[in-house]
Amino acid sequence: MQQFISTSPFTLENGSSLPEIRIGYHTWGTLNPNRSNVVWICHALTASSDAADWWPGMIGEGCVIDPAHHFIVCANIIGSCYGSTGPMEVNPETGAPYHHSFPQLTIRDMVQAHILLREHLEIDSIYLLMGGSMGGYQALEWSLMEKNRIRNLFLIATSPQESAWGIAIHTAQRLAIAADQTWQHNQANAGAAGLKAARAIGMLTYRHYEAFVRQQTDEDPEKLDHFKASSYIDYQGQKLVNRFNAYSYWLLGKAMDSHNISRGRGGSVQNTLQTITQPTLIIGIDSDQLCPLAEQQLIAEHIPNASFEVIGSAFGHDGFLVEAPAISNTLKNWLHTYPLPS
């Protein structure tokens, strides 16, 4: 992982500011002579800038996004805990970790940080901007904030605004964190038990009935306790606790709640989508309960130059990570219409 530090104050959408920001990022491949082969990947909620790790089959040698042809960038979002400024970092003004004092963030704040990194890397044009789930939120915002720098857009399992369903889920997750008696302590592992419960709630929205029944059903009809599904949820919750923290989870959930591309742009979501001029591929997962197909259909109906495809999967929202062969094949065919500039 590489790091970029901006020592200038970073003003947030809500008017508060951070005295400086650090951005962790990964790159793969090299820029071509005319610097026209940039693919920028925006990551989802608890992912990192190492997109080749969390999106296998999509990024790498021989993949649709290939470092032999593309200069690939993925930056960790601010507010996270994988190399960018977030609640666990030391506030240079106080000498202590931010913890609960870290200011509220929005998706636009994350994109502003991406833009700082783009400028640092001396990238003037992005051939393909892509993201799934919360990464799609960022890609949509960026396509509006820097219209003339984004050439093509790929969105999957995402939405132009957070739904009431999504906000309700995030609120339930924050209630779980707040119920943890350690949450108000200013310590690194504050809210860990609550985070485990919050992740358990999240797993029920990321997957789908069919996948759970097929993979987690117990065959022993005499069993009274310690079911496979219970063990799976417990394992997934603890797995996140081991690599993430409640402060970032709380903060980033709030950022998703505020996602609405029409905010401050003087129109409806539909009208705002109509101002996106880039050729755009939108993919939906047919079993997605978190960002259902209706949300991608809305995007496709209102972006003027949009293509819409549906991928079948039993893995729900997580299908955008699991179904790499089908997704990459669809993206590859679409990109043939929009080849790299010579």
CSV table of N, CA, C and O in Angstrom, one decimal, residues 32-93:
chain,number,residue,atom,x,y,z
A,32,ASN,N,0.0,4.6,-19.7
A,32,ASN,CA,0.5,4.5,-21.1
A,32,ASN,C,1.0,5.9,-21.5
A,32,ASN,O,0.8,6.9,-20.7
A,33,PRO,N,1.6,6.1,-22.6
A,33,PRO,CA,2.2,7.4,-22.9
A,33,PRO,C,1.3,8.6,-22.9
A,33,PRO,O,1.7,9.7,-22.5
A,34,ASN,N,0.1,8.4,-23.3
A,34,ASN,CA,-0.9,9.5,-23.3
A,34,ASN,C,-1.8,9.5,-22.0
A,34,ASN,O,-2.7,10.3,-22.0
A,35,ARG,N,-1.4,8.7,-21.0
A,35,ARG,CA,-2.1,8.7,-19.7
A,35,ARG,C,-3.6,8.5,-19.8
A,35,ARG,O,-4.4,9.1,-19.1
A,36,SER,N,-4.0,7.6,-20.8
A,36,SER,CA,-5.4,7.5,-21.0
A,36,SER,C,-6.0,6.1,-20.6
A,36,SER,O,-7.1,5.8,-20.9
A,37,ASN,N,-5.2,5.3,-19.9
A,37,ASN,CA,-5.6,4.0,-19.5
A,37,ASN,C,-6.0,3.8,-18.1
A,37,ASN,O,-5.8,2.7,-17.5
A,38,VAL,N,-6.4,4.8,-17.4
A,38,VAL,CA,-6.7,4.7,-16.0
A,38,VAL,C,-8.0,4.1,-15.7
A,38,VAL,O,-9.0,4.5,-16.2
A,39,VAL,N,-8.0,3.1,-14.8
A,39,VAL,CA,-9.2,2.5,-14.3
A,39,VAL,C,-9.2,2.7,-12.8
A,39,VAL,O,-8.3,2.3,-12.1
A,40,TRP,N,-10.2,3.4,-12.3
A,40,TRP,CA,-10.3,3.7,-10.8
A,40,TRP,C,-11.4,2.9,-10.2
A,40,TRP,O,-12.6,3.0,-10.7
A,41,ILE,N,-11.1,2.2,-9.2
A,41,ILE,CA,-12.1,1.3,-8.5
A,41,ILE,C,-12.4,1.9,-7.2
A,41,ILE,O,-11.5,2.2,-6.4
A,42,CYS,N,-13.7,2.1,-6.9
A,42,CYS,CA,-14.2,2.6,-5.6
A,42,CYS,C,-14.7,1.4,-4.8
A,42,CYS,O,-15.5,0.6,-5.3
A,43,HIS,N,-14.2,1.3,-3.6
A,43,HIS,CA,-14.6,0.1,-2.8
A,43,HIS,C,-15.8,0.3,-1.9
A,43,HIS,O,-16.2,1.4,-1.6
A,44,ALA,N,-16.3,-0.8,-1.4
A,44,ALA,CA,-17.5,-0.8,-0.6
A,44,ALA,C,-17.2,-0.6,0.9
A,44,ALA,O,-16.0,-0.5,1.3
A,45,LEU,N,-18.2,-0.8,1.7
A,45,LEU,CA,-18.2,-0.4,3.2
A,45,LEU,C,-16.9,-0.8,3.9
A,45,LEU,O,-16.2,0.0,4.4
A,46,THR,N,-16.6,-2.1,4.1
A,46,THR,CA,-15.5,-2.6,4.9
A,46,THR,C,-14.4,-3.1,4.1
A,46,THR,O,-13.5,-3.8,4.7
A,47,ALA,N,-14.3,-2.8,2.8
A,47,ALA,CA,-13.2,-3.2,2.0
A,47,ALA,C,-12.0,-2.3,2.2
A,47,ALA,O,-12.1,-1.3,2.9
A,48,SER,N,-10.9,-2.6,1.5
A,48,SER,CA,-9.7,-1.8,1.5
A,48,SER,C,-9.3,-1.4,0.1
A,48,SER,O,-10.1,-1.6,-0.8
A,49,SER,N,-8.2,-0.7,0.0
A,49,SER,CA,-7.7,-0.3,-1.3
A,49,SER,C,-7.1,-1.5,-2.1
A,49,SER,O,-6.8,-1.3,-3.3
A,50,ASP,N,-7.0,-2.6,-1.5
A,50,ASP,CA,-6.4,-3.8,-2.2
A,50,ASP,C,-7.5,-4.5,-3.0
A,50,ASP,O,-8.0,-5.6,-2.6
A,51,ALA,N,-7.9,-3.9,-4.1
A,51,ALA,CA,-9.1,-4.4,-4.8
A,51,ALA,C,-8.8,-5.8,-5.4
A,51,ALA,O,-9.7,-6.6,-5.6
A,52,ALA,N,-7.5,-6.1,-5.7
A,52,ALA,CA,-7.2,-7.4,-6.3
A,52,ALA,C,-7.4,-8.5,-5.2
A,52,ALA,O,-7.7,-9.7,-5.6
A,53,ASP,N,-7.4,-8.1,-4.0
A,53,ASP,CA,-7.7,-9.1,-2.9
A,53,ASP,C,-9.2,-9.4,-2.7
A,53,ASP,O,-9.6,-10.5,-2.6
A,54,TRP,N,-10.0,-8.3,-2.7
A,54,TRP,CA,-11.4,-8.5,-2.4
A,54,TRP,C,-12.3,-8.7,-3.6
A,54,TRP,O,-13.5,-9.0,-3.5
A,55,TRP,N,-11.7,-8.5,-4.9
A,55,TRP,CA,-12.5,-8.7,-6.1
A,55,TRP,C,-11.7,-9.6,-7.0
A,55,TRP,O,-11.5,-9.2,-8.2
A,56,PRO,N,-11.4,-10.8,-6.6
A,56,PRO,CA,-10.7,-11.7,-7.4
A,56,PRO,C,-11.5,-12.1,-8.6
A,56,PRO,O,-12.7,-12.3,-8.6
A,57,GLY,N,-10.8,-12.2,-9.7
A,57,GLY,CA,-11.4,-12.6,-11.0
A,57,GLY,C,-11.8,-11.4,-11.8
A,57,GLY,O,-12.1,-11.5,-13.0
A,58,MET,N,-11.8,-10.2,-11.2
A,58,MET,CA,-12.1,-8.9,-11.8
A,58,MET,C,-10.9,-8.1,-12.2
A,58,MET,O,-10.8,-7.5,-13.2
A,59,ILE,N,-9.9,-8.2,-11.2
A,59,ILE,CA,-8.7,-7.4,-11.4
A,59,ILE,C,-7.5,-8.3,-11.3
A,59,ILE,O,-7.4,-9.1,-10.3
A,60,GLY,N,-6.6,-8.2,-12.3
A,60,GLY,CA,-5.4,-9.0,-12.2
A,60,GLY,C,-5.0,-9.5,-13.6
A,60,GLY,O,-5.7,-9.2,-14.6
A,61,GLU,N,-3.9,-10.2,-13.7
A,61,GLU,CA,-3.4,-10.7,-15.0
A,61,GLU,C,-4.4,-11.6,-15.7
A,61,GLU,O,-5.0,-12.5,-15.1
A,62,GLY,N,-4.8,-11.2,-16.9
A,62,GLY,CA,-5.8,-12.0,-17.7
A,62,GLY,C,-7.2,-11.7,-17.4
A,62,GLY,O,-8.1,-12.2,-18.0
A,63,CYS,N,-7.4,-10.7,-16.4
A,63,CYS,CA,-8.8,-10.4,-16.1
A,63,CYS,C,-9.3,-9.2,-17.0
A,63,CYS,O,-8.5,-8.6,-17.7
A,64,VAL,N,-10.6,-8.9,-16.8
A,64,VAL,CA,-11.1,-7.8,-17.6
A,64,VAL,C,-10.4,-6.5,-17.3
A,64,VAL,O,-10.2,-5.6,-18.2
A,65,ILE,N,-10.1,-6.3,-16.0
A,65,ILE,CA,-9.3,-5.1,-15.6
A,65,ILE,C,-7.9,-5.7,-15.4
A,65,ILE,O,-7.6,-6.3,-14.4
A,66,ASP,N,-7.0,-5.4,-16.3
A,66,ASP,CA,-5.7,-6.1,-16.4
A,66,ASP,C,-4.5,-5.1,-16.3
A,66,ASP,O,-4.5,-4.2,-17.1
A,67,PRO,N,-3.6,-5.3,-15.4
A,67,PRO,CA,-2.5,-4.3,-15.3
A,67,PRO,C,-1.6,-4.3,-16.5
A,67,PRO,O,-0.8,-3.4,-16.7
A,68,ALA,N,-1.7,-5.3,-17.4
A,68,ALA,CA,-1.0,-5.3,-18.6
A,68,ALA,C,-1.5,-4.2,-19.6
A,68,ALA,O,-0.7,-3.8,-20.5
A,69,HIS,N,-2.7,-3.8,-19.4
A,69,HIS,CA,-3.3,-2.8,-20.3
A,69,HIS,C,-3.8,-1.6,-19.5
A,69,HIS,O,-3.8,-0.5,-20.1
A,70,HIS,N,-4.1,-1.7,-18.3
A,70,HIS,CA,-4.6,-0.5,-17.5
A,70,HIS,C,-3.7,-0.1,-16.4
A,70,HIS,O,-3.0,-0.9,-15.8
A,71,PHE,N,-3.8,1.2,-16.1
A,71,PHE,CA,-3.2,1.7,-14.8
A,71,PHE,C,-4.4,1.7,-13.8
A,71,PHE,O,-5.3,2.6,-13.9
A,72,ILE,N,-4.4,0.9,-12.8
A,72,ILE,CA,-5.5,0.6,-11.9
A,72,ILE,C,-5.2,1.3,-10.6
A,72,ILE,O,-4.1,1.1,-10.0
A,73,VAL,N,-6.2,2.1,-10.1
A,73,VAL,CA,-6.1,2.7,-8.8
A,73,VAL,C,-7.3,2.4,-7.9
A,73,VAL,O,-8.4,2.4,-8.4
A,74,CYS,N,-7.0,2.1,-6.7
A,74,CYS,CA,-8.1,2.0,-5.7
A,74,CYS,C,-7.6,2.6,-4.4
A,74,CYS,O,-6.5,2.3,-3.9
A,75,ALA,N,-8.4,3.6,-3.9
A,75,ALA,CA,-8.0,4.3,-2.7
A,75,ALA,C,-8.9,4.0,-1.5
A,75,ALA,O,-10.1,3.8,-1.7
A,76,ASN,N,-8.4,3.8,-0.4
A,76,ASN,CA,-9.1,3.6,0.8
A,76,ASN,C,-9.9,4.8,1.2
A,76,ASN,O,-9.4,5.9,1.2
A,77,ILE,N,-11.2,4.7,1.5
A,77,ILE,CA,-12.0,5.9,1.8
A,77,ILE,C,-11.6,6.5,3.2
A,77,ILE,O,-11.3,5.7,4.1
A,78,ILE,N,-11.7,7.8,3.3
A,78,ILE,CA,-11.5,8.4,4.6
A,78,ILE,C,-12.6,8.0,5.5
A,78,ILE,O,-13.7,7.7,5.1
A,79,GLY,N,-12.3,7.8,6.8
A,79,GLY,CA,-13.2,7.3,7.7
A,79,GLY,C,-13.1,5.8,8.0
A,79,GLY,O,-13.6,5.3,9.0
A,80,SER,N,-12.3,5.1,7.1
A,80,SER,CA,-12.1,3.7,7.2
A,80,SER,C,-10.9,3.5,8.1
A,80,SER,O,-10.4,4.4,8.8
A,81,CYS,N,-10.4,2.3,8.1
A,81,CYS,CA,-9.2,1.9,9.0
A,81,CYS,C,-8.2,1.1,8.3
A,81,CYS,O,-7.4,0.4,8.9
A,82,TYR,N,-8.1,1.3,7.0
A,82,TYR,CA,-7.1,0.6,6.2
A,82,TYR,C,-6.1,1.6,5.5
A,82,TYR,O,-5.9,1.4,4.3
A,83,GLY,N,-5.6,2.5,6.2
A,83,GLY,CA,-4.6,3.4,5.7
A,83,GLY,C,-4.9,4.8,5.4
A,83,GLY,O,-4.1,5.6,5.2
A,84,SER,N,-6.2,5.1,5.5
A,84,SER,CA,-6.7,6.5,5.3
A,84,SER,C,-7.1,7.1,6.7
A,84,SER,O,-7.4,6.4,7.6
A,85,THR,N,-7.2,8.4,6.8
A,85,THR,CA,-7.5,9.1,8.0
A,85,THR,C,-8.9,8.6,8.5
A,85,THR,O,-9.9,8.7,7.7
A,86,GLY,N,-9.0,8.2,9.7
A,86,GLY,CA,-10.3,7.7,10.3
A,86,GLY,C,-10.3,7.9,11.8
A,86,GLY,O,-9.3,8.4,12.4
A,87,PRO,N,-11.3,7.4,12.4
A,87,PRO,CA,-11.5,7.6,13.9
A,87,PRO,C,-10.4,7.1,14.7
A,87,PRO,O,-10.2,7.5,15.9
A,88,MET,N,-9.7,6.0,14.3
A,88,MET,CA,-8.6,5.5,15.1
A,88,MET,C,-7.3,6.2,15.0
A,88,MET,O,-6.4,6.0,15.8
A,89,GLU,N,-7.3,7.2,14.1
A,89,GLU,CA,-6.0,8.0,13.9
A,89,GLU,C,-5.9,9.1,15.0
A,89,GLU,O,-6.9,9.5,15.5
A,90,VAL,N,-4.7,9.5,15.2
A,90,VAL,CA,-4.4,10.6,16.1
A,90,VAL,C,-4.7,11.9,15.5
A,90,VAL,O,-4.3,12.2,14.4
A,91,ASN,N,-5.5,12.7,16.2
A,91,ASN,CA,-5.8,14.1,15.8
A,91,ASN,C,-4.6,14.9,16.0
A,91,ASN,O,-4.2,15.1,17.2
A,92,PRO,N,-3.9,15.5,15.0
A,92,PRO,CA,-2.7,16.2,15.2
A,92,PRO,C,-2.9,17.5,16.1
A,92,PRO,O,-1.9,18.0,16.7
A,93,GLU,N,-4.1,17.9,16.2
A,93,GLU,CA,-4.4,19.1,17.0
A,93,GLU,C,-4.5,18.8,18.5
A,93,GLU,O,-4.3,19.6,19.4
